[in-house]
Each structure stands twice: as C-alpha cells, then as structure tokens.
Amino acid sequence: MSKIKTLGEFIIENQSSFPYSTGELSKLLNSLRLAAKMVNHEVNKAGLVDIIGGAGDVNAQGEDQQKLDVFANDKFIQAITNRDIACGIVSEEVDDFIAISGSNESNNGKYVVLMDPLDGSSNIDVNASVGTIFSVFRRITPVGTPVELKDFLQPGKDQIAAGYVIYGTSTMLVYSTGDGVNGFTLNPAIGSFYLSHPDIKIPKTGNIYSVNEGNYTHFPQGVKKYIKYCQQEEDERPYTSRYIGSLVSDFHRNMLKGGIYLYPNSTKNKEGKLRLLYEANPMAYITEQAGGKAISSNQRILDIVPSNIHQRIPFYCGSTEMIEKLESFLKN
Ligand code: P6P
C-alpha cells in the first residue's frame, strides 16, 4: 500500500517541477488549501446556522449573493492577500480586479489569482454540492499595481496552476501545475487533505452527457443535433443524462467516469453563461492535463485571448472522443 501522502507533503515534493518557482507557488497553493478548509467548515453546517439565504446584495453578475458566497470570497481573498505572493485577484463576486499591496506597500507579488469562490451557490439551500474554482498566472508587468489588460487577460494556455474544491459528500481539492492532475480528499477529523486520486486521467470516451435540456429550444442547431445523437438507440447509446446544475460536481463526475459537459450559447444567453477567466479556463486546463478536450464553439478554450474579466463563453469539455463528435455537429 503506497505511503499516505498529505497535500502539504505533495506540494513540497513537487515544488521542483514548478518552472521558476522559488517556493512562492507552494505558499500560494497552501493559502488556497487553508481557505478551502475554512469554507468547507461553513458549507457543511450551512443548514444549521442562519448563514444560508441571500446576503441581500447582488454580485458582479447581478445574481443574488448567498451569505456563503460572501464568506467564501472573503476567506480566499484574506488567505491569498496574507501571503504576499499575488499582486492581484479577480473574483466572480467583485466587479473590478483587486490589487494587493504587499506588507511593504509594494505590489510585487509574482502571481495573479482568478477565482469563483463558491460556484453553484444557488444549490446551497437544497444541500447539493458546491465548489470553488481557481486559476493562477504569472504576472506580466514586472512590479507594482497589476494592469488588467496585461496581467489578468492572458490566454488560458499560460496558466501555471488551476484547480477546484468540491464540497460534496466528501471535500476534495483537485489541481494541476502542468504536470498532470491530482485529487486530495479532506479528513475532516484532523483537517488534512490526503492524496486519494493520483494522476487523474479522464476516459477517452464515456456515456454521460450533462446539459440543461430545459434550454434545448434555444440552443444552436449543432448542439440540438448532438443531444439527439446522445439520445438515439444505436451502438452504445442512448447515453445517460446527468445534470446537477453545479459545474464543479458535473465536471468532477465526468472527470472520473468519462462524459461531456455542455453549457452552450443560446438565444437567451448569446455568449453562454459560464465565465472564461475563472470557470472555463481553469476547467479547460485541468481537462487537458487529464487527457480530455475543452472547446468553445469552434476553438480551443485555452487559446482564447480574453476581452474582459467577466467575459462569458460557450463551454464544452470532457472526454476527447465525445467532444470531437460534438465538433462534427457544430461544424455542419
Ligand atoms: P443553469 C451555477 O450558477 C453555474 O455557474 C454552474 O455551476 C452550473 O453548471 C450552471 O451555472 C447551471 O446553470 O442555467 O443550468 O442553472
């Protein structure tokens, strides 16, 4: 039986594989680990304290903020800011980027972090899984206050780390620094994450498709044809339809079992719903690191040069052969 390894040990052991890292990326990953534990504690007692229900405000997307959204946003910002490693943060919950002035009032942190602190939060009140999604880039400007266009609007292929936390039946942290994908499960009794899913590879094909079929009539023709293809009685089809309505949960299941997740553009959401910088990019990076494929209509997501920090895009990711089949329908 292989030695039980904690996330902390794993980060240290793999530090030498981080390009140009002088330990700061390890410190950043450890700060995200700490915040994940704090959010996990609150999420898991949400039903017990008066912390669920709207905080009365709306976020950058105009969506009702859940109190846990606010809590998660605050905890991740605090954890990242306290470490003097990042010079700026983009959060789904905040209109503009957050510049971090270090302990000596200089913004010289080497990295920028982009995050959805609590994705799927509308599921909190019904006790369905929710998640945190994060993406890390090296800053482009040398020092000082980060510049949106240069430091935050980088193409996803330049990410140096990305990951997600899923607060589910167990809490897991899954991430990549460009050398494969590894999953760690939290032992809540002692507050440590243990390596439980080493070197995750998404199966080349699968029989699960995840899409909100309630929007079917609004989808592009190619997507409609693909959904009908999934439902045909032929070969290994019909596939199974599974849609939790929480990206991290639907994504994580497809990662382990194989499958495809679709959030198309539609006549209702002309650019789609999911955000490029802190949902599509990190999930696309992890998908490719696990051997899968992630596209937006007819292009690789990681090649897209963002135009604004809350940009939305059509989002398709999962098993390579399923994505390629979808592409054949999108092209016609
Ligand atoms: P719909 C949650 O709001 C989210 O951003 C993702 O977590 C989820 O996959 C998607 O939106 C669900 O959207 O329109 O199907 O309810």
mmCIF file of C-alpha atoms and ligand atoms in Angstrom:
data_model
loop_
_atom_site.group_PDB
_atom_site.id
_atom_site.type_symbol
_atom_site.label_atom_id
_atom_site.label_comp_id
_atom_site.label_asym_id
_atom_site.label_seq_id
_atom_site.Cartn_x
_atom_site.Cartn_y
_atom_site.Cartn_z
ATOM 1 C CA MET A 1 0.000 0.000 0.000
ATOM 2 C CA SER A 2 1.557 3.343 -1.009
ATOM 3 C CA LYS A 3 2.507 5.784 1.756
ATOM 4 C CA ILE A 4 -0.381 8.039 2.719
ATOM 5 C CA LYS A 5 0.645 11.486 1.497
ATOM 6 C CA THR A 6 -0.789 14.800 2.619
ATOM 7 C CA LEU A 7 -1.350 17.725 0.256
ATOM 8 C CA GLY A 8 1.347 19.671 2.082
ATOM 9 C CA GLU A 9 3.911 16.903 1.533
ATOM 10 C CA PHE A 10 2.863 16.566 -2.115
ATOM 11 C CA ILE A 11 3.282 20.314 -2.764
ATOM 12 C CA ILE A 12 6.786 20.293 -1.273
ATOM 13 C CA GLU A 13 7.805 17.122 -3.117
ATOM 14 C CA ASN A 14 6.623 18.559 -6.459
ATOM 15 C CA GLN A 15 7.927 22.072 -5.985
ATOM 16 C CA SER A 16 10.967 21.373 -8.118
ATOM 17 C CA SER A 17 8.633 20.624 -11.056
ATOM 18 C CA PHE A 18 7.201 24.176 -10.936
ATOM 19 C CA PRO A 19 9.011 26.287 -13.538
ATOM 20 C CA TYR A 20 10.977 29.209 -11.977
ATOM 21 C CA SER A 21 9.376 28.524 -8.610
ATOM 22 C CA THR A 22 11.215 29.717 -5.548
ATOM 23 C CA GLY A 23 8.629 28.324 -3.156
ATOM 24 C CA GLU A 24 6.077 31.072 -3.692
ATOM 25 C CA LEU A 25 3.698 28.928 -5.747
ATOM 26 C CA SER A 26 3.829 26.360 -2.948
ATOM 27 C CA LYS A 27 2.920 29.093 -0.463
ATOM 28 C CA LEU A 28 0.050 30.176 -2.729
ATOM 29 C CA LEU A 29 -1.281 26.623 -3.015
ATOM 30 C CA ASN A 30 -1.058 26.294 0.762
ATOM 31 C CA SER A 31 -3.043 29.506 1.209
ATOM 32 C CA LEU A 32 -5.784 28.108 -1.060
ATOM 33 C CA ARG A 33 -5.725 24.882 0.954
ATOM 34 C CA LEU A 34 -6.269 26.831 4.184
ATOM 35 C CA ALA A 35 -9.165 28.847 2.760
ATOM 36 C CA ALA A 36 -10.757 25.655 1.395
ATOM 37 C CA LYS A 37 -10.789 24.162 4.891
ATOM 38 C CA MET A 38 -12.444 27.273 6.339
ATOM 39 C CA VAL A 39 -15.100 27.374 3.611
ATOM 40 C CA ASN A 40 -15.683 23.637 3.967
ATOM 41 C CA HIS A 41 -16.386 24.116 7.673
ATOM 42 C CA GLU A 42 -19.064 26.735 6.957
ATOM 43 C CA VAL A 43 -20.599 24.933 3.953
ATOM 44 C CA ASN A 44 -21.003 21.770 5.982
ATOM 45 C CA LYS A 45 -23.001 23.492 8.697
ATOM 46 C CA ALA A 46 -24.958 25.805 6.378
ATOM 47 C CA GLY A 47 -28.184 24.063 7.282
ATOM 48 C CA LEU A 48 -27.591 24.608 10.970
ATOM 49 C CA VAL A 49 -26.933 28.291 11.254
ATOM 50 C CA ASP A 50 -28.577 31.319 9.868
ATOM 51 C CA ILE A 51 -25.886 31.679 7.217
ATOM 52 C CA ILE A 52 -27.875 30.496 4.206
ATOM 53 C CA GLY A 53 -30.219 32.641 2.301
ATOM 54 C CA GLY A 54 -29.401 35.837 0.461
ATOM 55 C CA ALA A 55 -26.949 38.360 1.869
ATOM 56 C CA GLY A 56 -29.211 40.993 0.448
ATOM 57 C CA ASP A 57 -26.659 42.127 -2.158
ATOM 58 C CA VAL A 58 -26.076 41.196 -5.785
ATOM 59 C CA ASN A 59 -22.689 40.229 -7.307
ATOM 60 C CA ALA A 60 -20.928 41.390 -10.479
ATOM 61 C CA GLN A 61 -23.265 39.135 -12.441
ATOM 62 C CA GLY A 62 -26.380 40.713 -10.955
ATOM 63 C CA GLU A 63 -27.095 37.388 -9.203
ATOM 64 C CA ASP A 64 -28.446 37.307 -5.625
ATOM 65 C CA GLN A 65 -25.483 36.796 -3.313
ATOM 66 C CA GLN A 66 -25.791 33.943 -0.839
ATOM 67 C CA LYS A 67 -24.191 34.637 2.531
ATOM 68 C CA LEU A 68 -21.778 31.731 1.937
ATOM 69 C CA ASP A 69 -20.703 33.378 -1.331
ATOM 70 C CA VAL A 70 -19.641 36.418 0.667
ATOM 71 C CA PHE A 71 -17.942 34.286 3.327
ATOM 72 C CA ALA A 72 -16.033 32.222 0.747
ATOM 73 C CA ASN A 73 -14.999 35.312 -1.185
ATOM 74 C CA ASP A 74 -13.673 36.971 1.973
ATOM 75 C CA LYS A 75 -11.767 33.880 3.148
ATOM 76 C CA PHE A 76 -9.996 33.232 -0.148
ATOM 77 C CA ILE A 77 -9.094 36.912 -0.550
ATOM 78 C CA GLN A 78 -7.741 37.030 3.027
ATOM 79 C CA ALA A 79 -5.716 33.818 2.621
ATOM 80 C CA ILE A 80 -4.166 34.955 -0.674
ATOM 81 C CA THR A 81 -3.540 38.528 0.489
ATOM 82 C CA ASN A 82 -1.830 37.473 3.746
ATOM 83 C CA ARG A 83 0.927 35.641 1.886
ATOM 84 C CA ASP A 84 2.475 38.492 -0.169
ATOM 85 C CA ILE A 85 2.631 36.209 -3.198
ATOM 86 C CA ALA A 86 -0.055 37.530 -5.517
ATOM 87 C CA CYS A 87 -0.286 41.102 -6.788
ATOM 88 C CA GLY A 88 -3.962 40.864 -7.722
ATOM 89 C CA ILE A 89 -7.196 38.857 -7.658
ATOM 90 C CA VAL A 90 -10.222 38.597 -9.952
ATOM 91 C CA SER A 91 -13.314 37.185 -8.258
ATOM 92 C CA GLU A 92 -16.756 36.398 -9.640
ATOM 93 C CA GLU A 93 -18.116 38.285 -6.635
ATOM 94 C CA VAL A 94 -16.267 41.571 -7.343
ATOM 95 C CA ASP A 95 -16.798 43.945 -10.281
ATOM 96 C CA ASP A 96 -13.169 45.049 -10.714
ATOM 97 C CA PHE A 97 -9.886 43.274 -10.049
ATOM 98 C CA ILE A 98 -8.419 43.576 -6.540
ATOM 99 C CA ALA A 99 -4.856 44.941 -6.380
ATOM 100 C CA ILE A 100 -2.908 43.533 -3.429
ATOM 101 C CA SER A 101 -0.398 45.888 -1.819
ATOM 102 C CA GLY A 102 2.139 43.702 -0.009
ATOM 103 C CA SER A 103 3.301 44.110 3.550
ATOM 104 C CA ASN A 104 5.761 46.766 2.379
ATOM 105 C CA GLU A 105 3.035 48.565 0.346
ATOM 106 C CA SER A 106 4.609 47.273 -2.898
ATOM 107 C CA ASN A 107 2.525 45.172 -5.265
ATOM 108 C CA ASN A 108 5.402 42.927 -6.211
ATOM 109 C CA GLY A 109 3.693 39.524 -5.864
ATOM 110 C CA LYS A 110 4.669 37.279 -8.795
ATOM 111 C CA TYR A 111 1.195 35.841 -9.450
ATOM 112 C CA VAL A 112 -2.416 36.769 -10.151
ATOM 113 C CA VAL A 113 -5.300 34.582 -8.964
ATOM 114 C CA LEU A 114 -8.712 34.387 -10.655
ATOM 115 C CA MET A 115 -11.498 32.596 -8.821
ATOM 116 C CA ASP A 116 -15.110 31.679 -8.416
ATOM 117 C CA PRO A 117 -15.113 31.410 -4.622
ATOM 118 C CA LEU A 118 -18.354 29.457 -4.380
ATOM 119 C CA ASP A 119 -19.686 28.173 -7.686
ATOM 120 C CA GLY A 120 -23.180 26.701 -7.812
ATOM 121 C CA SER A 121 -24.157 28.565 -4.650
ATOM 122 C CA SER A 122 -27.839 28.503 -5.640
ATOM 123 C CA ASN A 123 -27.621 24.806 -4.678
ATOM 124 C CA ILE A 124 -26.657 25.560 -1.064
ATOM 125 C CA ASP A 125 -30.207 25.824 0.252
ATOM 126 C CA VAL A 126 -31.091 22.437 -1.241
ATOM 127 C CA ASN A 127 -27.950 20.772 0.116
ATOM 128 C CA ALA A 128 -26.453 19.979 -3.285
ATOM 129 C CA SER A 129 -22.667 20.078 -3.751
ATOM 130 C CA VAL A 130 -20.958 23.390 -4.477
ATOM 131 C CA GLY A 131 -17.368 24.260 -5.299
ATOM 132 C CA THR A 132 -14.510 26.737 -5.536
ATOM 133 C CA ILE A 133 -12.641 27.179 -8.818
ATOM 134 C CA PHE A 134 -9.242 28.905 -9.119
ATOM 135 C CA SER A 135 -6.741 29.826 -11.821
ATOM 136 C CA VAL A 136 -3.178 31.130 -11.389
ATOM 137 C CA PHE A 137 -0.995 33.057 -13.855
ATOM 138 C CA ARG A 138 2.424 34.619 -13.518
ATOM 139 C CA ARG A 139 2.089 38.412 -13.764
ATOM 140 C CA ILE A 140 3.308 40.052 -16.982
ATOM 141 C CA THR A 141 4.037 43.547 -15.638
ATOM 142 C CA PRO A 142 7.273 43.403 -13.598
ATOM 143 C CA VAL A 143 6.203 45.149 -10.385
ATOM 144 C CA GLY A 144 3.628 47.496 -8.943
ATOM 145 C CA THR A 145 -0.116 47.606 -9.315
ATOM 146 C CA PRO A 146 -1.228 44.947 -11.828
ATOM 147 C CA VAL A 147 -2.610 46.033 -15.198
ATOM 148 C CA GLU A 148 -5.915 44.388 -16.210
ATOM 149 C CA LEU A 149 -5.134 44.015 -19.886
ATOM 150 C CA LYS A 150 -1.682 42.508 -19.389
ATOM 151 C CA ASP A 151 -1.864 40.640 -16.097
ATOM 152 C CA PHE A 152 -5.447 39.314 -15.980
ATOM 153 C CA LEU A 153 -6.488 38.990 -19.643
ATOM 154 C CA GLN A 154 -3.963 36.278 -20.510
ATOM 155 C CA PRO A 155 -4.917 33.240 -22.653
ATOM 156 C CA GLY A 156 -5.666 30.140 -20.570
ATOM 157 C CA LYS A 157 -2.741 28.206 -22.074
ATOM 158 C CA ASP A 158 -0.438 30.450 -19.966
ATOM 159 C CA GLN A 159 -1.929 29.344 -16.647
ATOM 160 C CA ILE A 160 0.682 27.918 -14.299
ATOM 161 C CA ALA A 161 -1.854 26.277 -11.964
ATOM 162 C CA ALA A 162 -5.597 25.645 -11.793
ATOM 163 C CA GLY A 163 -7.878 23.657 -9.569
ATOM 164 C CA TYR A 164 -11.183 23.253 -7.833
ATOM 165 C CA VAL A 165 -12.548 22.299 -4.442
ATOM 166 C CA ILE A 166 -15.743 20.251 -4.340
ATOM 167 C CA TYR A 167 -17.697 20.493 -1.079
ATOM 168 C CA GLY A 168 -19.659 17.276 -1.535
ATOM 169 C CA THR A 169 -20.244 14.002 0.304
ATOM 170 C CA SER A 170 -16.537 14.412 0.929
ATOM 171 C CA THR A 171 -14.491 17.525 0.317
ATOM 172 C CA MET A 172 -11.817 17.244 -2.347
ATOM 173 C CA LEU A 173 -9.189 19.570 -3.747
ATOM 174 C CA VAL A 174 -8.193 18.715 -7.332
ATOM 175 C CA TYR A 175 -5.435 20.712 -9.066
ATOM 176 C CA SER A 176 -2.683 20.775 -11.653
ATOM 177 C CA THR A 177 0.526 22.782 -12.000
ATOM 178 C CA GLY A 178 1.065 21.497 -15.534
ATOM 179 C CA ASP A 179 2.332 18.028 -14.658
ATOM 180 C CA GLY A 180 -0.915 16.024 -14.529
ATOM 181 C CA VAL A 181 -3.943 16.245 -12.225
ATOM 182 C CA ASN A 182 -4.075 15.006 -8.629
ATOM 183 C CA GLY A 183 -7.001 14.821 -6.203
ATOM 184 C CA PHE A 184 -6.860 15.165 -2.424
ATOM 185 C CA THR A 185 -9.638 14.239 -0.004
ATOM 186 C CA LEU A 186 -10.099 16.069 3.289
ATOM 187 C CA ASN A 187 -10.135 14.088 6.508
ATOM 188 C CA PRO A 188 -12.365 16.472 8.491
ATOM 189 C CA ALA A 189 -11.467 14.816 11.789
ATOM 190 C CA ILE A 190 -7.912 16.130 11.572
ATOM 191 C CA GLY A 191 -8.236 18.813 8.867
ATOM 192 C CA SER A 192 -5.711 17.309 6.459
ATOM 193 C CA PHE A 193 -6.090 16.673 2.719
ATOM 194 C CA TYR A 194 -4.732 13.267 1.630
ATOM 195 C CA LEU A 195 -3.728 12.179 -1.875
ATOM 196 C CA SER A 196 -6.687 9.968 -2.835
ATOM 197 C CA HIS A 197 -6.778 10.294 -6.664
ATOM 198 C CA PRO A 198 -3.214 10.370 -8.062
ATOM 199 C CA ASP A 199 -2.689 11.259 -11.733
ATOM 200 C CA ILE A 200 -6.364 11.523 -12.750
ATOM 201 C CA LYS A 201 -6.982 10.746 -16.426
ATOM 202 C CA ILE A 202 -10.385 11.371 -17.977
ATOM 203 C CA PRO A 203 -11.542 8.323 -20.018
ATOM 204 C CA LYS A 204 -11.211 8.903 -23.781
ATOM 205 C CA THR A 205 -14.932 8.326 -24.152
ATOM 206 C CA GLY A 206 -17.948 7.937 -21.904
ATOM 207 C CA ASN A 207 -21.720 7.587 -21.823
ATOM 208 C CA ILE A 208 -22.780 10.578 -19.723
ATOM 209 C CA TYR A 209 -23.870 13.923 -21.146
ATOM 210 C CA SER A 210 -24.504 16.929 -18.891
ATOM 211 C CA VAL A 211 -26.582 19.843 -20.177
ATOM 212 C CA ASN A 212 -29.592 21.849 -19.008
ATOM 213 C CA GLU A 213 -32.075 20.447 -21.524
ATOM 214 C CA GLY A 214 -34.650 22.969 -20.367
ATOM 215 C CA ASN A 215 -32.883 25.386 -22.731
ATOM 216 C CA TYR A 216 -32.999 22.943 -25.674
ATOM 217 C CA THR A 217 -35.200 25.072 -27.953
ATOM 218 C CA HIS A 218 -32.746 27.989 -27.534
ATOM 219 C CA PHE A 219 -29.586 26.014 -28.444
ATOM 220 C CA PRO A 220 -27.651 26.274 -31.745
ATOM 221 C CA GLN A 221 -28.666 23.661 -34.327
ATOM 222 C CA GLY A 222 -25.400 21.716 -33.966
ATOM 223 C CA VAL A 223 -25.925 21.314 -30.224
ATOM 224 C CA LYS A 224 -29.521 20.188 -30.747
ATOM 225 C CA LYS A 225 -28.317 17.540 -33.228
ATOM 226 C CA TYR A 226 -25.655 16.332 -30.804
ATOM 227 C CA ILE A 227 -28.195 15.992 -27.965
ATOM 228 C CA LYS A 228 -30.469 13.952 -30.264
ATOM 229 C CA TYR A 229 -27.412 11.831 -31.189
ATOM 230 C CA CYS A 230 -26.855 11.121 -27.466
ATOM 231 C CA GLN A 231 -30.477 10.005 -27.146
ATOM 232 C CA GLN A 232 -30.580 7.669 -30.198
ATOM 233 C CA GLU A 233 -30.960 3.902 -29.724
ATOM 234 C CA GLU A 234 -27.772 2.936 -31.526
ATOM 235 C CA ASP A 235 -24.373 1.409 -30.659
ATOM 236 C CA GLU A 236 -23.651 2.240 -27.024
ATOM 237 C CA ARG A 237 -26.403 4.886 -26.958
ATOM 238 C CA PRO A 238 -28.645 6.298 -25.560
ATOM 239 C CA TYR A 239 -26.215 7.907 -23.132
ATOM 240 C CA THR A 240 -27.172 8.727 -19.554
ATOM 241 C CA SER A 241 -28.248 12.324 -18.866
ATOM 242 C CA ARG A 242 -26.835 13.679 -15.607
ATOM 243 C CA TYR A 243 -27.091 17.384 -14.692
ATOM 244 C CA ILE A 244 -26.589 18.584 -11.100
ATOM 245 C CA GLY A 245 -26.541 22.277 -12.004
ATOM 246 C CA SER A 246 -23.246 22.735 -10.146
ATOM 247 C CA LEU A 247 -20.339 22.933 -12.586
ATOM 248 C CA VAL A 248 -17.749 21.501 -10.202
ATOM 249 C CA SER A 249 -19.967 18.479 -9.418
ATOM 250 C CA ASP A 250 -20.889 17.726 -13.038
ATOM 251 C CA PHE A 251 -17.284 18.281 -14.102
ATOM 252 C CA HIS A 252 -15.784 16.094 -11.353
ATOM 253 C CA ARG A 253 -18.108 13.165 -12.119
ATOM 254 C CA ASN A 254 -17.239 13.337 -15.836
ATOM 255 C CA MET A 255 -13.523 13.531 -14.993
ATOM 256 C CA LEU A 256 -13.696 10.254 -13.078
ATOM 257 C CA LYS A 257 -16.272 8.361 -15.184
ATOM 258 C CA GLY A 258 -15.903 9.957 -18.613
ATOM 259 C CA GLY A 259 -18.548 12.181 -20.155
ATOM 260 C CA ILE A 260 -19.247 15.566 -21.691
ATOM 261 C CA TYR A 261 -20.452 18.824 -20.102
ATOM 262 C CA LEU A 262 -22.165 21.417 -22.268
ATOM 263 C CA TYR A 263 -23.127 24.987 -21.484
ATOM 264 C CA PRO A 264 -23.924 26.340 -24.984
ATOM 265 C CA ASN A 265 -24.661 29.851 -26.118
ATOM 266 C CA SER A 266 -28.374 30.275 -26.805
ATOM 267 C CA THR A 267 -30.963 32.830 -27.848
ATOM 268 C CA LYS A 268 -31.292 33.517 -24.097
ATOM 269 C CA ASN A 269 -27.523 33.675 -23.335
ATOM 270 C CA LYS A 270 -25.892 34.846 -26.571
ATOM 271 C CA GLU A 271 -22.341 34.391 -25.148
ATOM 272 C CA GLY A 272 -23.256 31.419 -22.982
ATOM 273 C CA LYS A 273 -23.359 31.634 -19.165
ATOM 274 C CA LEU A 274 -20.035 30.374 -17.829
ATOM 275 C CA ARG A 275 -17.205 32.847 -17.324
ATOM 276 C CA LEU A 276 -13.961 32.408 -19.245
ATOM 277 C CA LEU A 277 -11.439 33.594 -16.674
ATOM 278 C CA TYR A 278 -12.479 31.709 -13.529
ATOM 279 C CA GLU A 279 -14.672 28.837 -14.756
ATOM 280 C CA ALA A 280 -13.875 27.820 -18.352
ATOM 281 C CA ASN A 281 -10.096 28.453 -18.309
ATOM 282 C CA PRO A 282 -9.256 26.536 -15.114
ATOM 283 C CA MET A 283 -11.609 23.671 -16.001
ATOM 284 C CA ALA A 284 -10.215 23.537 -19.548
ATOM 285 C CA TYR A 285 -6.633 23.475 -18.197
ATOM 286 C CA ILE A 286 -7.457 20.595 -15.853
ATOM 287 C CA THR A 287 -9.352 18.786 -18.623
ATOM 288 C CA GLU A 288 -6.361 18.914 -20.982
ATOM 289 C CA GLN A 289 -3.929 17.969 -18.212
ATOM 290 C CA ALA A 290 -6.131 14.889 -17.622
ATOM 291 C CA GLY A 291 -6.126 13.981 -21.338
ATOM 292 C CA GLY A 292 -9.531 15.431 -22.272
ATOM 293 C CA LYS A 293 -10.609 18.288 -24.535
ATOM 294 C CA ALA A 294 -12.274 21.680 -23.906
ATOM 295 C CA ILE A 295 -13.696 23.921 -26.645
ATOM 296 C CA SER A 296 -15.852 26.993 -27.066
ATOM 297 C CA SER A 297 -17.913 26.618 -30.239
ATOM 298 C CA ASN A 298 -15.118 26.050 -32.767
ATOM 299 C CA GLN A 299 -11.919 26.869 -30.877
ATOM 300 C CA ARG A 300 -9.745 25.538 -28.082
ATOM 301 C CA ILE A 301 -10.676 27.398 -24.906
ATOM 302 C CA LEU A 302 -7.067 27.782 -23.772
ATOM 303 C CA ASP A 303 -6.217 29.717 -26.965
ATOM 304 C CA ILE A 304 -8.842 32.420 -26.386
ATOM 305 C CA VAL A 305 -7.440 35.870 -25.574
ATOM 306 C CA PRO A 306 -9.932 37.337 -23.078
ATOM 307 C CA SER A 307 -11.557 40.714 -23.721
ATOM 308 C CA ASN A 308 -12.839 41.459 -20.195
ATOM 309 C CA ILE A 309 -12.560 39.911 -16.739
ATOM 310 C CA HIS A 310 -16.186 38.708 -16.532
ATOM 311 C CA GLN A 311 -16.435 37.547 -20.151
ATOM 312 C CA ARG A 312 -18.823 34.651 -20.793
ATOM 313 C CA ILE A 313 -18.281 31.966 -23.459
ATOM 314 C CA PRO A 314 -19.984 28.800 -24.724
ATOM 315 C CA PHE A 315 -18.321 25.927 -22.845
ATOM 316 C CA TYR A 316 -17.921 22.267 -23.814
ATOM 317 C CA CYS A 317 -15.476 19.927 -22.068
ATOM 318 C CA GLY A 318 -14.891 16.273 -21.309
ATOM 319 C CA SER A 319 -13.833 13.013 -22.929
ATOM 320 C CA THR A 320 -11.902 13.677 -26.132
ATOM 321 C CA GLU A 321 -13.935 11.387 -28.389
ATOM 322 C CA MET A 322 -17.241 12.864 -27.168
ATOM 323 C CA ILE A 323 -16.012 16.421 -27.734
ATOM 324 C CA GLU A 324 -14.795 15.505 -31.221
ATOM 325 C CA LYS A 325 -18.206 14.055 -32.025
ATOM 326 C CA LEU A 326 -19.822 17.297 -30.847
ATOM 327 C CA GLU A 327 -17.363 19.277 -33.004
ATOM 328 C CA SER A 328 -18.528 17.331 -36.074
ATOM 329 C CA PHE A 329 -22.075 18.539 -35.411
ATOM 330 C CA LEU A 330 -21.015 22.126 -34.633
ATOM 331 C CA LYS A 331 -19.115 22.384 -37.922
ATOM 332 C CA ASN A 332 -22.115 21.443 -40.093
HETATM 333 P P1 P6P B 1 -28.245 26.641 -15.221
HETATM 334 C C1 P6P B 1 -24.036 27.791 -11.254
HETATM 335 O O1 P6P B 1 -24.747 29.014 -11.226
HETATM 336 C C2 P6P B 1 -23.359 27.698 -12.610
HETATM 337 O O2 P6P B 1 -22.497 28.766 -12.803
HETATM 338 C C3 P6P B 1 -22.636 26.368 -12.735
HETATM 339 O O3 P6P B 1 -22.125 25.925 -11.526
HETATM 340 C C4 P6P B 1 -23.695 25.446 -13.270
HETATM 341 O O4 P6P B 1 -23.168 24.393 -14.037
HETATM 342 C C5 P6P B 1 -24.543 26.366 -14.138
HETATM 343 O O5 P6P B 1 -24.376 27.685 -13.636
HETATM 344 C C6 P6P B 1 -26.004 25.994 -14.055
HETATM 345 O O6 P6P B 1 -26.698 26.916 -14.869
HETATM 346 O O7 P6P B 1 -28.599 27.759 -16.177
HETATM 347 O O8 P6P B 1 -28.308 25.275 -15.889
HETATM 348 O O9 P6P B 1 -28.986 26.674 -13.919
#
